[in-house]
XYZ file of C-alpha atoms in Angstrom:
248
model
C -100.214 23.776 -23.896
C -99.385 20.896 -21.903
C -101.299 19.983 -18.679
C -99.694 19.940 -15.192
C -99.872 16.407 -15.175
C -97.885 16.071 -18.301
C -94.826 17.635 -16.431
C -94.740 15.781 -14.130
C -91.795 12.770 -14.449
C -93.346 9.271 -15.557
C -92.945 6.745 -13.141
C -91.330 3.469 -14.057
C -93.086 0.823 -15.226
C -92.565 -2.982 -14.592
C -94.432 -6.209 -15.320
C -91.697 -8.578 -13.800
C -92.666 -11.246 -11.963
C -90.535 -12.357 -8.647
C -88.577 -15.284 -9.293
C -90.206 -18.705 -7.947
C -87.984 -21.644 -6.875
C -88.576 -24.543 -8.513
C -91.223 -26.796 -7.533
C -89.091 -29.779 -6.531
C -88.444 -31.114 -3.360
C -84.867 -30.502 -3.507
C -85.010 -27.020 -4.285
C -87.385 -26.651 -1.371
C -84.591 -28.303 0.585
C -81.601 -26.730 -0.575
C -82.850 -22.971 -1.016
C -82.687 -23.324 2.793
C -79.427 -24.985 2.983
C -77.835 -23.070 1.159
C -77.125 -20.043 3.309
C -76.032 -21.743 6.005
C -73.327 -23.796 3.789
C -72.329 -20.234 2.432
C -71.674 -19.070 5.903
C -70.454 -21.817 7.184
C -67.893 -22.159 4.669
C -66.958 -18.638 5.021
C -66.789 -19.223 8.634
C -64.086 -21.910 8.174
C -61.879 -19.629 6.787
C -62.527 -16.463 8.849
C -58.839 -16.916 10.889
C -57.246 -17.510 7.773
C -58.806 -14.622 5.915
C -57.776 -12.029 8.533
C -54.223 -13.952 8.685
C -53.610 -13.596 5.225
C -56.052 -11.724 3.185
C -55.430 -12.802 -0.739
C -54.772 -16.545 -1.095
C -57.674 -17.377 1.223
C -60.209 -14.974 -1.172
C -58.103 -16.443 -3.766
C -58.842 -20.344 -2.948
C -61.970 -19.422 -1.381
C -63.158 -18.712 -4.939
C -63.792 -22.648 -5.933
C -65.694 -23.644 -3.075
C -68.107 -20.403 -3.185
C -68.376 -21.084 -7.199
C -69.353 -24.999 -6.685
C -72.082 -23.772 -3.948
C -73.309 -20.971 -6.038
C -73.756 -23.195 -9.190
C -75.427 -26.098 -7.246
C -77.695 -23.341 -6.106
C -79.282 -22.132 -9.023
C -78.898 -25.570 -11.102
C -81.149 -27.127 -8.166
C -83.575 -24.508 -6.945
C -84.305 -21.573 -9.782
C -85.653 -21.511 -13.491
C -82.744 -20.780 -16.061
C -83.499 -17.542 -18.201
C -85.609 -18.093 -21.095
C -83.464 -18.728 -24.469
C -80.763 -20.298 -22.458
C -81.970 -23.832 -23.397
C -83.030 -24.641 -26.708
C -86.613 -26.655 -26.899
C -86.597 -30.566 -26.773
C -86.880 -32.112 -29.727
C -89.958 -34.243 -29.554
C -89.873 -37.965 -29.429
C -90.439 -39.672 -32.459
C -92.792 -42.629 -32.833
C -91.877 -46.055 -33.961
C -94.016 -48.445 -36.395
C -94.539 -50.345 -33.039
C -95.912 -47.036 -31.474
C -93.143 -47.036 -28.792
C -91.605 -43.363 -28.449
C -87.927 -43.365 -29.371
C -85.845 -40.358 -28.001
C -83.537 -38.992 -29.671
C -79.848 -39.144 -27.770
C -79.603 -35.321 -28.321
C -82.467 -34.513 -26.670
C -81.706 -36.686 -23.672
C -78.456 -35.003 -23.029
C -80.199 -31.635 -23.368
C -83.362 -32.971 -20.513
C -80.480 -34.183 -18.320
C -77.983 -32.136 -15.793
C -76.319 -30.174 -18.827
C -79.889 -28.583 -19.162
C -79.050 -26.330 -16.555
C -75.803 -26.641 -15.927
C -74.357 -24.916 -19.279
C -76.431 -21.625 -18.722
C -74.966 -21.751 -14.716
C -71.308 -22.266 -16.446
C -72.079 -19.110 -18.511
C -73.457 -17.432 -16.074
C -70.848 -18.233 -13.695
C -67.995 -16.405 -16.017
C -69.948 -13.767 -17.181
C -69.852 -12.467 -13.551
C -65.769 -13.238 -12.999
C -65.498 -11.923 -16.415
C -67.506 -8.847 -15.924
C -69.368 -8.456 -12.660
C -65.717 -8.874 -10.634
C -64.548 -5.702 -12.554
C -67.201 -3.843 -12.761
C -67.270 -4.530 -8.533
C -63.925 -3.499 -8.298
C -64.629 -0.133 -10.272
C -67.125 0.711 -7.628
C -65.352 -0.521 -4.627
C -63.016 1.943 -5.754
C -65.314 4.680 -6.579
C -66.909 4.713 -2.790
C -63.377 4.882 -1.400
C -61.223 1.727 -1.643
C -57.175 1.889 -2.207
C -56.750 2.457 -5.698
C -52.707 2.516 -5.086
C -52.497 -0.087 -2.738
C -54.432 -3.254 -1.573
C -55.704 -3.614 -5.326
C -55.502 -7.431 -4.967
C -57.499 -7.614 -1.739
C -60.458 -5.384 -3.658
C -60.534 -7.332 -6.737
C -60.879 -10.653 -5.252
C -63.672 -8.765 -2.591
C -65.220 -7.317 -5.658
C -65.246 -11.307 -7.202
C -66.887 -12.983 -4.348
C -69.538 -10.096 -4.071
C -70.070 -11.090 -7.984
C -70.228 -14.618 -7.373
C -72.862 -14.120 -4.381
C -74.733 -11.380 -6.077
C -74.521 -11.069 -9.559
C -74.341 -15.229 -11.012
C -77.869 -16.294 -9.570
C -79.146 -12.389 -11.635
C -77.514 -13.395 -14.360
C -78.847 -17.449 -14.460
C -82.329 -16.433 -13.800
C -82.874 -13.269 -16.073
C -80.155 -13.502 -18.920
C -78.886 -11.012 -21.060
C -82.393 -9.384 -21.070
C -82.030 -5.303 -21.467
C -84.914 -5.330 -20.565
C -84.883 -6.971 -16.822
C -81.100 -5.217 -16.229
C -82.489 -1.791 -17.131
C -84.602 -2.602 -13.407
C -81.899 -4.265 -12.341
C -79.499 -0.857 -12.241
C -82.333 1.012 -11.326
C -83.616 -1.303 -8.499
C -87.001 -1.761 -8.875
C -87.119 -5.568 -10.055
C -89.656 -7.003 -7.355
C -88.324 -8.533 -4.722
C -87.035 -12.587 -4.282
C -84.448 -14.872 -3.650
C -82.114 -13.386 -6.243
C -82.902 -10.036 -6.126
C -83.031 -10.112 -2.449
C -79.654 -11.595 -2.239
C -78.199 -8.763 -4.441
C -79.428 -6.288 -2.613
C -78.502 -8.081 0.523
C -74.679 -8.397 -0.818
C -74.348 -5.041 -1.787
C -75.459 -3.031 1.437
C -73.659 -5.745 3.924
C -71.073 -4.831 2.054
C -71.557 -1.047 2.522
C -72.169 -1.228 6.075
C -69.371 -3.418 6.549
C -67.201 -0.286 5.582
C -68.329 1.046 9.402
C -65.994 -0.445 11.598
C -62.554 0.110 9.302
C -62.131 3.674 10.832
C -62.927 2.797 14.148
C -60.075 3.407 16.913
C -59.873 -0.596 17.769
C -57.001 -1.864 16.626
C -58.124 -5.383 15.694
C -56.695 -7.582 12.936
C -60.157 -7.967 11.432
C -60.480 -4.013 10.779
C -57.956 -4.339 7.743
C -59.104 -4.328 4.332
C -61.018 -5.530 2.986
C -62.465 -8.178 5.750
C -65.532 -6.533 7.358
C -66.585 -5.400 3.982
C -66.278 -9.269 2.400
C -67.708 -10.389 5.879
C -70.889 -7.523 5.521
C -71.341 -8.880 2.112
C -71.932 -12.510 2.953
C -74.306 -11.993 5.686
C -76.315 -8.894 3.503
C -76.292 -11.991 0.991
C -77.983 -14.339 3.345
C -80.265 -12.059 5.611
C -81.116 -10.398 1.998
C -81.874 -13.826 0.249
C -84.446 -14.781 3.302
C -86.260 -11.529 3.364
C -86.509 -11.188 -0.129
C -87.974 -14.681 -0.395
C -90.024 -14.377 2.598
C -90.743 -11.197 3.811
C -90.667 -8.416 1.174
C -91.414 -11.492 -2.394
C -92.997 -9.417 -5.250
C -92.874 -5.750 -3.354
C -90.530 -2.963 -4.696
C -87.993 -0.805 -3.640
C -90.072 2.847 -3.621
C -87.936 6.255 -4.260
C -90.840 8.482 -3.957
């Protein structure tokens, strides 16, 4: 006989940690940057966007990629098992240390920036489609207009799904919370979040009687998803860091 508390569904457990920024000065300096460079380069091309939708997602793709890498390479930890352990020093009959020029190669910029490489076409490779699936699935042209979604469906992977991927992996473990969103709340996860529901509410004026040039697909969703990205990335690291998102 099994008690009423038994039947009742067990509620998901976590032990993830928020994600800290590095404790440098310039990832103090450039985690608050950042956002601004993201929108302002977004910004830039705003005219040209609703001019002529594809190329500028198209060669907006490079500058969004080098921001997004410089990001996480300067301001957040690189999963662990993405960088394999220095070798130590070894010590000379003089007793000087002499280091190895493997390991000094591995302690220098490529420390960090192979995993963001990885991690940067991991999500063209398989965030952009997997975007573009559910663009489609909550009511994008499937006919029609398929360029415009998959190069929306990119930059949403570039802003929300490369800085996931850097700081957690290929960790079942951490993406099992990440699908069912209840990793605690930061910079990344923030962002994410951020990206995805600017991106849904950006959906609200395409129906809307106004006859403006921005209304067209897929601008106001692209343009939701950058500024979910940045007001999501500030409260996540500010106002909601290390709290969930409760469904019951």
């Amino acid at each position: 006989m099994t008690s009423a508390t038994d039947s009742k569904p067990r509620k998901l457990e976590s032990t993830s940690l928020p994600i800290d920024i590095l404790n440098t000065a310039a990832a103090r300096l450039y985690t608050h940057i950042h956002p601004f460079l993201v929108l302002g380069v977004y910004y830039l091309r705003f005219n040209a966007l609703v001019a002529d939708p594809v190329p500028t997602l198209l060669s907006s793709l490079l500058p969004l990629s080098i921001l997004q890498i410089s990001y996480v390479v300067t301001c957040l930890p690189v999963a662990k098992g993405s960088i394999k352990p220095s070798v130590p020093a070894k010590v000379t009959k003089q007793g000087q240390r002499k280091t190895p020029a493997s390991t000094k190669a591995e302690n220098g910029p490529t420390r960090a920036l192979v995993p963001a490489v990885i991690s940067l076409l991991l999500a063209l490779m398989l965030g952009g489609p997997f975007l573009t699936v559910l663009l489609i699935l909550f009511g994008a042209p499937l006919t029609t207009h398929f360029p415009h979604t998959f190069l929306c469906a990119t930059h949403m992977s570039l802003l929300a799904v490369l800085p996931l991927v850097y700081v957690h992996g290929v960790d079942a473990t951490k993406w099992r919370e990440v699908s069912s969103a209840y990793l605690p709340f930061d910079d990344v996860f923030g962002g994410t979040i951020g990206t995805l529901l600017g991106a849904w509410f950006g959906a609200v004026p395409i129906p809307l009687d106004w006859d403006r040039e921005w209304q067209k697909w897929p601008i106001t969703i692209i343009t939701g998803a950058y500024i979910g990205y940045v007001v999501g990335k500030f409260a996540g690291g500010y106002l909601l860091k290390g709290k969930r998102i409760e469904f019951d």
